[in-house]
Amino acid sequence: MNYEQALTYIHSVFWKGSIPGLGRTQELLKRLGNPEKQLKYVHIAGTNGKGSTASMTASILRKAGYRVGLYTSPFIFRFNERMAIDGKEIDDDELAQITEYVKPHADAMAESPTEFELVTAIAMVYFARHQCDIVCLEVGLGGELDSTNVIDSPEVAVLTNLGLEHTDVLGDTIEEIAAAKAGIVKSGCHVAAYGNIPSVEAVYAEKCAKVGAELHYADFDSIRLHEHSFLGQRFDCGGMKDLFLPLLGEHQLKNAAVVLCTINCLRARGWKISDENIYEGMKAVSWPGRFEILSRDPDFIVDGGHNPQCLEALAKNVEDYLAGREITALVGVMADKDYATMFASMAPYITRFVTVTPDNPRAMKAPALAEALGRFGKPAIPCDSVRQGVQEAIRLAGKDGIVLAFGSLYMVGDIRTAVMER
């Protein structure tokens, strides 16, 4: 099996979509000899900030000298990004080899695994073969019934910022969603949580008391921002002074506070992580597609924000970094998203919209999105492709304007490619 054949096989079960439940993943991993039991984990669930939190944590652990696996989704450029060790994504040949090894075990199952379950199994084999000291494991959807939750008790269960999402699966209230996310909390682990809603905190406290887990909250009150620019942010947090983070936005400082809470939990469990490791790890972190500056003249910024909470954070970034500047918005969205609420927080800052269709079967067509955005009283121009959308947005922005692309992670890779080629 070569790389292309491996991807074809992995994507061949895409039609199954997401089916909550652990049984298929447990059966497949058992057939593979339970590689997941050879590993230790930082397990990360939440609505927003999971990827940034995982990336920061992994960067600090690498600086501490550990062999660190990182499992995230979705990918921006290439499928291989979803699993990496020490900052290097799995290479094509090894992905093909492991997929070929997993395939007969998956094919022998009475109920075939979903794509995410298959990829999770492949990643577990990959991390175990390379004897990772620890894996930063991002939940796909929810927590309790997500396929990543087949692991035993993690070193730290991390609960990031919450919002209403996937209500058809996770529940209609923020408390029900919190309970689903807290499903990753297991006996004896530490818990590092983003705390800001008393009813959510009550859910977390009840779950931790029930299973015997030690609960800690990020210290947002200690965050002190010294300066920020397109290069990054310099800040204090949790006793650490003058940290530098290349990721932009106030919400990333809160994610960093969750990461520092996570690191303190790991230290309490015996992991050797110095303050210098934290400084160097924060400074070295990279997480593409999150308020990322792609080019200048005009300034072209791409952000993967794709739900109301993300776009509220993006609106705050616009106020902090782009105040008073004319903004051309390059946007695409999934048809099943609450796009009316999503764009309401951003519309006051936008001069005009350029709409595109992201490369995903669930995507809303560009003309339909342009028509829907008409409610905000701003020009909205549909384009036939992401490439054409990039060109049109740059033309309309002019040299001194801003192009701000947002609405879906599924178009970030195509946008970056089109901008870089230009």
Tab-separated table of C-alpha atoms in Angstrom:
chain	number	residue	atom	x	y	z
A	1	MET	CA	0.000	0.000	0.000
A	2	ASN	CA	1.361	3.430	-0.941
A	3	TYR	CA	0.437	6.831	0.529
A	4	GLU	CA	-2.360	7.580	-1.932
A	5	GLN	CA	-3.879	4.143	-1.405
A	6	ALA	CA	-3.704	4.633	2.366
A	7	LEU	CA	-5.612	7.923	2.175
A	8	THR	CA	-8.175	6.405	-0.173
A	9	TYR	CA	-8.784	3.591	2.305
A	10	ILE	CA	-8.985	5.946	5.304
A	11	HIS	CA	-11.453	8.238	3.535
A	12	SER	CA	-13.507	5.318	2.209
A	13	VAL	CA	-15.545	5.283	5.433
A	14	PHE	CA	-16.102	9.058	5.438
A	15	TRP	CA	-19.758	8.456	4.580
A	16	LYS	CA	-20.335	6.997	8.022
A	17	GLY	CA	-19.762	10.398	9.580
A	18	SER	CA	-19.472	10.650	13.353
A	19	ILE	CA	-21.148	7.861	15.331
A	20	PRO	CA	-20.701	8.318	19.103
A	21	GLY	CA	-19.544	5.267	21.031
A	22	LEU	CA	-16.357	3.528	22.121
A	23	GLY	CA	-17.090	-0.080	21.140
A	24	ARG	CA	-15.686	-0.020	17.610
A	25	THR	CA	-12.466	1.727	18.657
A	26	GLN	CA	-12.013	-0.620	21.619
A	27	GLU	CA	-12.471	-3.678	19.404
A	28	LEU	CA	-10.043	-2.414	16.770
A	29	LEU	CA	-7.363	-1.498	19.312
A	30	LYS	CA	-7.773	-4.873	21.018
A	31	ARG	CA	-7.183	-6.582	17.673
A	32	LEU	CA	-4.025	-4.451	17.343
A	33	GLY	CA	-2.707	-5.472	20.765
A	34	ASN	CA	-3.907	-2.369	22.624
A	35	PRO	CA	-1.065	0.005	21.705
A	36	GLU	CA	-2.854	2.833	23.562
A	37	LYS	CA	-2.061	1.140	26.886
A	38	GLN	CA	1.671	1.662	26.309
A	39	LEU	CA	1.307	5.451	26.451
A	40	LYS	CA	0.659	8.319	28.870
A	41	TYR	CA	-1.602	11.231	27.932
A	42	VAL	CA	-2.662	14.800	28.325
A	43	HIS	CA	-6.267	14.435	27.115
A	44	ILE	CA	-7.887	17.671	25.879
A	45	ALA	CA	-11.616	18.333	25.408
A	46	GLY	CA	-13.620	21.538	24.919
A	47	THR	CA	-15.369	23.649	22.316
A	48	ASN	CA	-12.666	26.192	21.502
A	49	GLY	CA	-8.920	26.316	22.051
A	50	LYS	CA	-8.259	22.553	22.075
A	51	GLY	CA	-5.693	22.662	19.265
A	52	SER	CA	-3.855	25.730	20.559
A	53	THR	CA	-3.777	24.255	24.067
A	54	ALA	CA	-2.474	20.923	22.778
A	55	SER	CA	0.178	22.620	20.650
A	56	MET	CA	1.445	24.826	23.499
A	57	THR	CA	1.553	21.912	25.923
A	58	ALA	CA	3.411	19.718	23.434
A	59	SER	CA	5.927	22.490	22.702
A	60	ILE	CA	6.749	22.922	26.406
A	61	LEU	CA	7.086	19.159	26.947
A	62	ARG	CA	9.443	18.909	23.958
A	63	LYS	CA	11.628	21.630	25.453
A	64	ALA	CA	11.675	19.571	28.661
A	65	GLY	CA	13.301	16.752	26.702
A	66	TYR	CA	10.360	14.379	26.378
A	67	ARG	CA	9.346	12.521	23.202
A	68	VAL	CA	5.909	14.008	22.621
A	69	GLY	CA	3.092	12.825	20.392
A	70	LEU	CA	0.461	15.295	19.196
A	71	TYR	CA	-2.937	14.206	17.846
A	72	THR	CA	-5.213	16.937	16.440
A	73	SER	CA	-7.960	17.540	13.894
A	74	PRO	CA	-8.827	18.717	11.346
A	75	PHE	CA	-5.718	19.274	9.229
A	76	ILE	CA	-4.914	22.516	7.392
A	77	PHE	CA	-2.612	21.421	4.535
A	78	ARG	CA	-2.037	17.686	4.617
A	79	PHE	CA	-3.687	14.760	6.355
A	80	ASN	CA	-0.343	13.869	8.011
A	81	GLU	CA	-0.612	16.921	10.287
A	82	ARG	CA	-3.135	15.041	12.408
A	83	MET	CA	-0.385	12.993	14.087
A	84	ALA	CA	3.104	14.261	14.853
A	85	ILE	CA	6.028	13.426	17.133
A	86	ASP	CA	8.331	16.158	18.433
A	87	GLY	CA	6.868	18.643	15.981
A	88	LYS	CA	7.359	16.450	12.900
A	89	GLU	CA	4.271	15.017	11.230
A	90	ILE	CA	4.129	11.346	10.257
A	91	ASP	CA	5.846	10.736	6.918
A	92	ASP	CA	4.004	9.329	3.909
A	93	ASP	CA	5.693	5.924	3.932
A	94	GLU	CA	5.035	5.242	7.591
A	95	LEU	CA	1.416	6.343	7.308
A	96	ALA	CA	0.980	3.913	4.416
A	97	GLN	CA	2.743	1.095	6.284
A	98	ILE	CA	0.692	1.497	9.475
A	99	THR	CA	-2.559	1.819	7.520
A	100	GLU	CA	-1.738	-1.407	5.682
A	101	TYR	CA	-1.119	-3.067	9.058
A	102	VAL	CA	-4.408	-1.791	10.529
A	103	LYS	CA	-6.567	-2.496	7.453
A	104	PRO	CA	-7.129	-6.271	7.808
A	105	HIS	CA	-8.051	-5.838	11.482
A	106	ALA	CA	-10.579	-3.115	10.627
A	107	ASP	CA	-11.945	-5.093	7.683
A	108	ALA	CA	-12.523	-8.129	9.919
A	109	MET	CA	-14.872	-6.209	12.210
A	110	ALA	CA	-18.596	-6.876	11.916
A	111	GLU	CA	-19.236	-3.127	12.178
A	112	SER	CA	-16.512	-1.131	10.438
A	113	PRO	CA	-14.993	1.840	12.269
A	114	THR	CA	-15.677	5.420	11.247
A	115	GLU	CA	-12.909	7.476	9.653
A	116	PHE	CA	-12.039	9.206	12.933
A	117	GLU	CA	-11.945	5.894	14.782
A	118	LEU	CA	-9.674	4.415	12.118
A	119	VAL	CA	-7.337	7.421	12.258
A	120	THR	CA	-7.270	7.270	16.062
A	121	ALA	CA	-6.157	3.630	15.915
A	122	ILE	CA	-3.468	4.433	13.341
A	123	ALA	CA	-2.187	7.251	15.562
A	124	MET	CA	-2.038	4.992	18.626
A	125	VAL	CA	0.061	2.457	16.718
A	126	TYR	CA	2.334	5.269	15.482
A	127	PHE	CA	2.891	6.802	18.938
A	128	ALA	CA	3.447	3.387	20.562
A	129	ARG	CA	5.955	2.265	17.920
A	130	HIS	CA	8.008	5.395	18.552
A	131	GLN	CA	7.769	4.959	22.330
A	132	CYS	CA	6.437	8.441	23.037
A	133	ASP	CA	6.855	9.530	26.639
A	134	ILE	CA	3.529	11.344	26.499
A	135	VAL	CA	0.819	12.171	23.952
A	136	CYS	CA	-1.192	15.404	23.785
A	137	LEU	CA	-4.477	13.919	22.620
A	138	GLU	CA	-7.210	16.208	21.276
A	139	VAL	CA	-10.802	14.982	21.468
A	140	GLY	CA	-12.667	14.906	18.168
A	141	LEU	CA	-16.264	15.511	19.286
A	142	GLY	CA	-17.599	15.739	22.808
A	143	GLY	CA	-15.597	13.693	25.258
A	144	GLU	CA	-17.315	10.803	26.995
A	145	LEU	CA	-18.245	8.936	23.793
A	146	ASP	CA	-15.396	10.206	21.603
A	147	SER	CA	-13.134	7.495	20.255
A	148	THR	CA	-10.076	9.026	21.974
A	149	ASN	CA	-11.730	8.254	25.315
A	150	VAL	CA	-10.763	4.582	25.086
A	151	ILE	CA	-7.554	5.453	26.935
A	152	ASP	CA	-7.050	4.647	30.599
A	153	SER	CA	-6.802	7.479	33.109
A	154	PRO	CA	-4.656	10.293	31.639
A	155	GLU	CA	-1.987	12.200	33.498
A	156	VAL	CA	-4.080	15.343	33.050
A	157	ALA	CA	-7.569	15.809	31.621
A	158	VAL	CA	-7.807	19.328	30.178
A	159	LEU	CA	-11.182	21.068	29.753
A	160	THR	CA	-10.957	24.158	27.533
A	161	ASN	CA	-13.488	26.915	26.829
A	162	LEU	CA	-17.069	25.722	26.234
A	163	GLY	CA	-19.890	26.867	23.965
A	164	LEU	CA	-23.065	25.409	22.495
A	165	GLU	CA	-22.008	22.978	19.745
A	166	HIS	CA	-23.260	19.710	18.256
A	167	THR	CA	-26.388	20.062	20.381
A	168	ASP	CA	-28.005	17.158	18.533
A	169	VAL	CA	-25.336	14.873	20.011
A	170	LEU	CA	-24.037	16.566	23.161
A	171	GLY	CA	-27.152	18.214	24.615
A	172	ASP	CA	-29.084	21.465	24.419
A	173	THR	CA	-27.580	23.244	27.439
A	174	ILE	CA	-24.055	24.301	28.375
A	175	GLU	CA	-24.312	22.056	31.462
A	176	GLU	CA	-25.128	18.989	29.335
A	177	ILE	CA	-22.211	19.800	27.055
A	178	ALA	CA	-19.939	20.230	30.090
A	179	ALA	CA	-20.988	16.791	31.328
A	180	ALA	CA	-20.145	15.256	27.939
A	181	LYS	CA	-16.725	16.948	27.890
A	182	ALA	CA	-16.034	15.947	31.491
A	183	GLY	CA	-16.438	12.344	30.394
A	184	ILE	CA	-12.658	12.315	29.795
A	185	VAL	CA	-12.067	12.755	33.554
A	186	LYS	CA	-11.099	9.435	35.105
A	187	SER	CA	-10.078	8.084	38.490
A	188	GLY	CA	-6.802	9.410	39.863
A	189	CYS	CA	-6.035	11.945	37.145
A	190	HIS	CA	-5.456	15.664	37.548
A	191	VAL	CA	-7.859	18.061	35.837
A	192	ALA	CA	-6.888	21.465	34.395
A	193	ALA	CA	-9.991	23.471	33.551
A	194	TYR	CA	-11.069	26.724	31.952
A	195	GLY	CA	-13.446	28.102	34.572
A	196	ASN	CA	-15.847	30.966	33.922
A	197	ILE	CA	-19.418	29.639	34.306
A	198	PRO	CA	-20.523	28.605	37.827
A	199	SER	CA	-22.969	25.953	36.590
A	200	VAL	CA	-20.226	24.387	34.440
A	201	GLU	CA	-17.804	24.442	37.362
A	202	ALA	CA	-20.425	22.620	39.435
A	203	VAL	CA	-20.604	19.880	36.768
A	204	TYR	CA	-16.811	19.526	36.818
A	205	ALA	CA	-16.659	19.456	40.625
A	206	GLU	CA	-19.324	16.757	40.806
A	207	LYS	CA	-17.552	14.568	38.229
A	208	CYS	CA	-14.143	14.950	39.897
A	209	ALA	CA	-15.559	14.124	43.313
A	210	LYS	CA	-17.323	11.077	41.901
A	211	VAL	CA	-14.215	9.526	40.296
A	212	GLY	CA	-11.547	10.849	42.644
A	213	ALA	CA	-9.808	13.324	40.334
A	214	GLU	CA	-7.965	16.452	41.480
A	215	LEU	CA	-9.509	19.614	39.970
A	216	HIS	CA	-7.559	22.816	39.236
A	217	TYR	CA	-8.590	25.971	37.385
A	218	ALA	CA	-6.546	28.269	35.157
A	219	ASP	CA	-5.587	31.530	36.853
A	220	PHE	CA	-7.060	34.158	34.529
A	221	ASP	CA	-6.823	36.884	37.189
A	222	SER	CA	-3.019	36.751	37.030
A	223	ILE	CA	-2.845	37.520	33.285
A	224	ARG	CA	-1.123	40.856	32.609
A	225	LEU	CA	-0.576	41.840	28.981
A	226	HIS	CA	2.497	44.056	28.496
A	227	GLU	CA	2.464	44.485	24.722
A	228	HIS	CA	1.170	42.883	21.556
A	229	SER	CA	1.815	43.217	17.832
A	230	PHE	CA	1.506	41.074	14.730
A	231	LEU	CA	4.650	39.287	15.990
A	232	GLY	CA	3.073	38.043	19.222
A	233	GLN	CA	2.208	38.895	22.837
A	234	ARG	CA	4.328	39.531	25.916
A	235	PHE	CA	2.553	38.846	29.206
A	236	ASP	CA	2.655	37.607	32.814
A	237	CYS	CA	0.581	34.696	34.073
A	238	GLY	CA	0.463	32.477	37.132
A	239	GLY	CA	3.749	33.672	38.620
A	240	MET	CA	5.566	33.489	35.265
A	241	LYS	CA	6.817	36.922	34.205
A	242	ASP	CA	7.425	38.254	30.702
A	243	LEU	CA	6.325	35.218	28.703
A	244	PHE	CA	6.232	35.561	24.910
A	245	LEU	CA	3.600	33.823	22.770
A	246	PRO	CA	3.521	34.084	18.949
A	247	LEU	CA	-0.233	33.303	18.903
A	248	LEU	CA	-2.368	36.439	18.854
A	249	GLY	CA	-5.475	37.471	20.760
A	250	GLU	CA	-6.733	37.753	24.324
A	251	HIS	CA	-8.326	34.302	24.050
A	252	GLN	CA	-4.876	32.791	23.436
A	253	LEU	CA	-3.654	34.260	26.725
A	254	LYS	CA	-6.498	32.415	28.457
A	255	ASN	CA	-5.523	29.252	26.580
A	256	ALA	CA	-1.955	29.826	27.789
A	257	ALA	CA	-3.243	30.072	31.371
A	258	VAL	CA	-4.933	26.676	30.906
A	259	VAL	CA	-1.617	25.321	29.602
A	260	LEU	CA	0.290	26.638	32.643
A	261	CYS	CA	-2.307	24.989	34.874
A	262	THR	CA	-1.755	21.754	32.921
A	263	ILE	CA	2.029	21.999	33.325
A	264	ASN	CA	1.653	22.547	37.083
A	265	CYS	CA	-0.509	19.416	37.230
A	266	LEU	CA	2.157	17.459	35.369
A	267	ARG	CA	4.840	18.762	37.727
A	268	ALA	CA	2.744	17.595	40.679
A	269	ARG	CA	2.734	14.132	39.121
A	270	GLY	CA	6.519	14.048	38.865
A	271	TRP	CA	7.185	15.330	35.342
A	272	LYS	CA	10.398	17.371	35.220
A	273	ILE	CA	9.563	20.695	33.553
A	274	SER	CA	11.576	23.823	34.345
A	275	ASP	CA	10.522	27.454	34.070
A	276	GLU	CA	13.019	27.778	31.214
A	277	ASN	CA	11.224	24.943	29.394
A	278	ILE	CA	7.980	26.920	29.725
A	279	TYR	CA	9.517	30.138	28.388
A	280	GLU	CA	11.167	28.373	25.464
A	281	GLY	CA	8.129	26.205	24.701
A	282	MET	CA	5.727	29.148	24.624
A	283	LYS	CA	8.070	31.152	22.409
A	284	ALA	CA	8.488	28.266	19.947
A	285	VAL	CA	4.824	27.300	19.529
A	286	SER	CA	3.268	27.334	16.075
A	287	TRP	CA	-0.419	26.810	15.296
A	288	PRO	CA	-1.342	27.883	11.735
A	289	GLY	CA	-4.661	29.397	10.745
A	290	ARG	CA	-5.410	31.195	14.009
A	291	PHE	CA	-5.368	34.960	13.348
A	292	GLU	CA	-2.309	34.295	11.223
A	293	ILE	CA	-0.694	37.032	9.121
A	294	LEU	CA	-0.065	35.527	5.678
A	295	SER	CA	1.174	38.577	3.727
A	296	ARG	CA	1.457	42.357	3.745
A	297	ASP	CA	0.316	45.125	1.331
A	298	PRO	CA	-2.495	44.451	1.867
A	299	ASP	CA	-2.349	42.754	5.249
A	300	PHE	CA	-3.914	39.328	4.694
A	301	ILE	CA	-5.034	37.546	7.870
A	302	VAL	CA	-6.610	34.102	8.091
A	303	ASP	CA	-8.490	32.731	11.083
A	304	GLY	CA	-10.148	29.340	11.379
A	305	GLY	CA	-12.977	30.684	13.562
A	306	HIS	CA	-16.117	28.695	12.764
A	307	ASN	CA	-18.640	29.142	15.593
A	308	PRO	CA	-20.169	32.097	17.471
A	309	GLN	CA	-17.657	31.900	20.348
A	310	CYS	CA	-14.702	31.903	17.929
A	311	LEU	CA	-16.048	34.927	16.066
A	312	GLU	CA	-16.639	36.843	19.287
A	313	ALA	CA	-12.935	36.295	20.027
A	314	LEU	CA	-12.085	37.326	16.463
A	315	ALA	CA	-14.121	40.524	16.873
A	316	LYS	CA	-12.046	41.313	19.982
A	317	ASN	CA	-8.876	40.752	17.934
A	318	VAL	CA	-10.160	43.168	15.294
A	319	GLU	CA	-10.686	45.804	17.997
A	320	ASP	CA	-7.218	45.189	19.447
A	321	TYR	CA	-5.183	44.892	16.238
A	322	LEU	CA	-7.171	46.410	13.356
A	323	ALA	CA	-9.143	49.295	14.855
A	324	GLY	CA	-10.211	51.893	12.303
A	325	ARG	CA	-9.009	49.975	9.242
A	326	GLU	CA	-11.159	49.005	6.263
A	327	ILE	CA	-11.726	45.243	6.229
A	328	THR	CA	-12.639	43.026	3.296
A	329	ALA	CA	-13.924	39.733	4.692
A	330	LEU	CA	-13.257	36.535	2.730
A	331	VAL	CA	-15.727	34.046	4.158
A	332	GLY	CA	-17.022	30.518	3.782
A	333	VAL	CA	-19.069	28.381	6.148
A	334	MET	CA	-20.587	24.956	6.670
A	335	ALA	CA	-24.313	24.932	5.877
A	336	ASP	CA	-25.150	23.308	9.235
A	337	LYS	CA	-23.557	26.109	11.257
A	338	ASP	CA	-25.472	28.927	12.922
A	339	TYR	CA	-24.019	31.373	10.400
A	340	ALA	CA	-26.513	34.173	11.148
A	341	THR	CA	-25.350	34.345	14.774
A	342	MET	CA	-21.730	33.721	13.758
A	343	PHE	CA	-21.471	36.694	11.425
A	344	ALA	CA	-23.544	39.082	13.572
A	345	SER	CA	-20.599	39.773	15.895
A	346	MET	CA	-18.235	40.493	12.984
A	347	ALA	CA	-20.519	42.388	10.587
A	348	PRO	CA	-20.095	45.838	12.235
A	349	TYR	CA	-16.350	45.733	11.487
A	350	ILE	CA	-16.644	44.615	7.855
A	351	THR	CA	-16.710	46.917	4.822
A	352	ARG	CA	-17.592	44.192	2.325
A	353	PHE	CA	-17.846	40.405	2.080
A	354	VAL	CA	-16.365	38.062	-0.548
A	355	THR	CA	-17.906	34.583	-0.275
A	356	VAL	CA	-16.422	31.219	-1.282
A	357	THR	CA	-17.392	27.557	-0.978
A	358	PRO	CA	-15.013	25.596	1.339
A	359	ASP	CA	-13.854	22.191	0.108
A	360	ASN	CA	-16.246	20.061	2.139
A	361	PRO	CA	-19.513	18.285	1.296
A	362	ARG	CA	-21.234	20.179	4.128
A	363	ALA	CA	-20.196	23.581	2.782
A	364	MET	CA	-22.729	26.306	2.044
A	365	LYS	CA	-22.508	27.458	-1.579
A	366	ALA	CA	-20.950	30.878	-2.084
A	367	PRO	CA	-24.021	32.490	-3.782
A	368	ALA	CA	-26.325	31.319	-0.977
A	369	LEU	CA	-23.958	32.684	1.664
A	370	ALA	CA	-23.692	36.017	-0.189
A	371	GLU	CA	-27.480	36.253	-0.237
A	372	ALA	CA	-27.717	35.434	3.482
A	373	LEU	CA	-25.105	38.090	4.342
A	374	GLY	CA	-27.218	40.707	2.587
A	375	ARG	CA	-29.103	41.122	5.873
A	376	PHE	CA	-26.142	43.074	7.252
A	377	GLY	CA	-26.378	45.778	4.596
A	378	LYS	CA	-22.851	45.275	3.263
A	379	PRO	CA	-21.869	44.306	-0.318
A	380	ALA	CA	-21.411	40.510	-0.627
A	381	ILE	CA	-19.717	39.125	-3.754
A	382	PRO	CA	-19.749	35.356	-4.462
A	383	CYS	CA	-16.744	33.734	-6.182
A	384	ASP	CA	-16.465	30.437	-8.040
A	385	SER	CA	-13.368	29.213	-6.165
A	386	VAL	CA	-11.224	29.963	-3.139
A	387	ARG	CA	-8.402	31.071	-5.448
A	388	GLN	CA	-10.696	33.529	-7.220
A	389	GLY	CA	-11.987	34.711	-3.851
A	390	VAL	CA	-8.454	35.449	-2.648
A	391	GLN	CA	-7.693	37.444	-5.803
A	392	GLU	CA	-10.959	39.395	-5.606
A	393	ALA	CA	-10.553	40.172	-1.896
A	394	ILE	CA	-6.999	41.449	-2.432
A	395	ARG	CA	-8.153	43.610	-5.365
A	396	LEU	CA	-11.009	45.124	-3.360
A	397	ALA	CA	-8.886	45.719	-0.256
A	398	GLY	CA	-6.214	47.678	-2.086
A	399	LYS	CA	-2.670	48.108	-0.832
A	400	ASP	CA	-3.617	49.820	2.436
A	401	GLY	CA	-6.612	47.664	3.330
A	402	ILE	CA	-7.092	44.424	5.256
A	403	VAL	CA	-8.251	41.042	4.013
A	404	LEU	CA	-9.604	38.949	6.875
A	405	ALA	CA	-10.512	35.346	5.981
A	406	PHE	CA	-12.668	33.377	8.430
A	407	GLY	CA	-15.665	31.079	8.820
A	408	SER	CA	-14.257	27.558	8.325
A	409	LEU	CA	-11.045	25.645	9.005
A	410	TYR	CA	-11.746	23.647	5.837
A	411	MET	CA	-10.728	26.562	3.594
A	412	VAL	CA	-7.633	27.726	5.489
A	413	GLY	CA	-5.244	25.449	3.582
A	414	ASP	CA	-6.536	26.517	0.164
A	415	ILE	CA	-6.390	30.179	1.171
A	416	ARG	CA	-2.823	29.898	2.433
A	417	THR	CA	-1.770	28.138	-0.772
A	418	ALA	CA	-3.361	30.818	-2.972
A	419	VAL	CA	-1.803	33.661	-0.960
A	420	MET	CA	1.660	32.064	-0.904
A	421	GLU	CA	1.568	31.426	-4.647
A	422	ARG	CA	0.724	35.071	-5.172
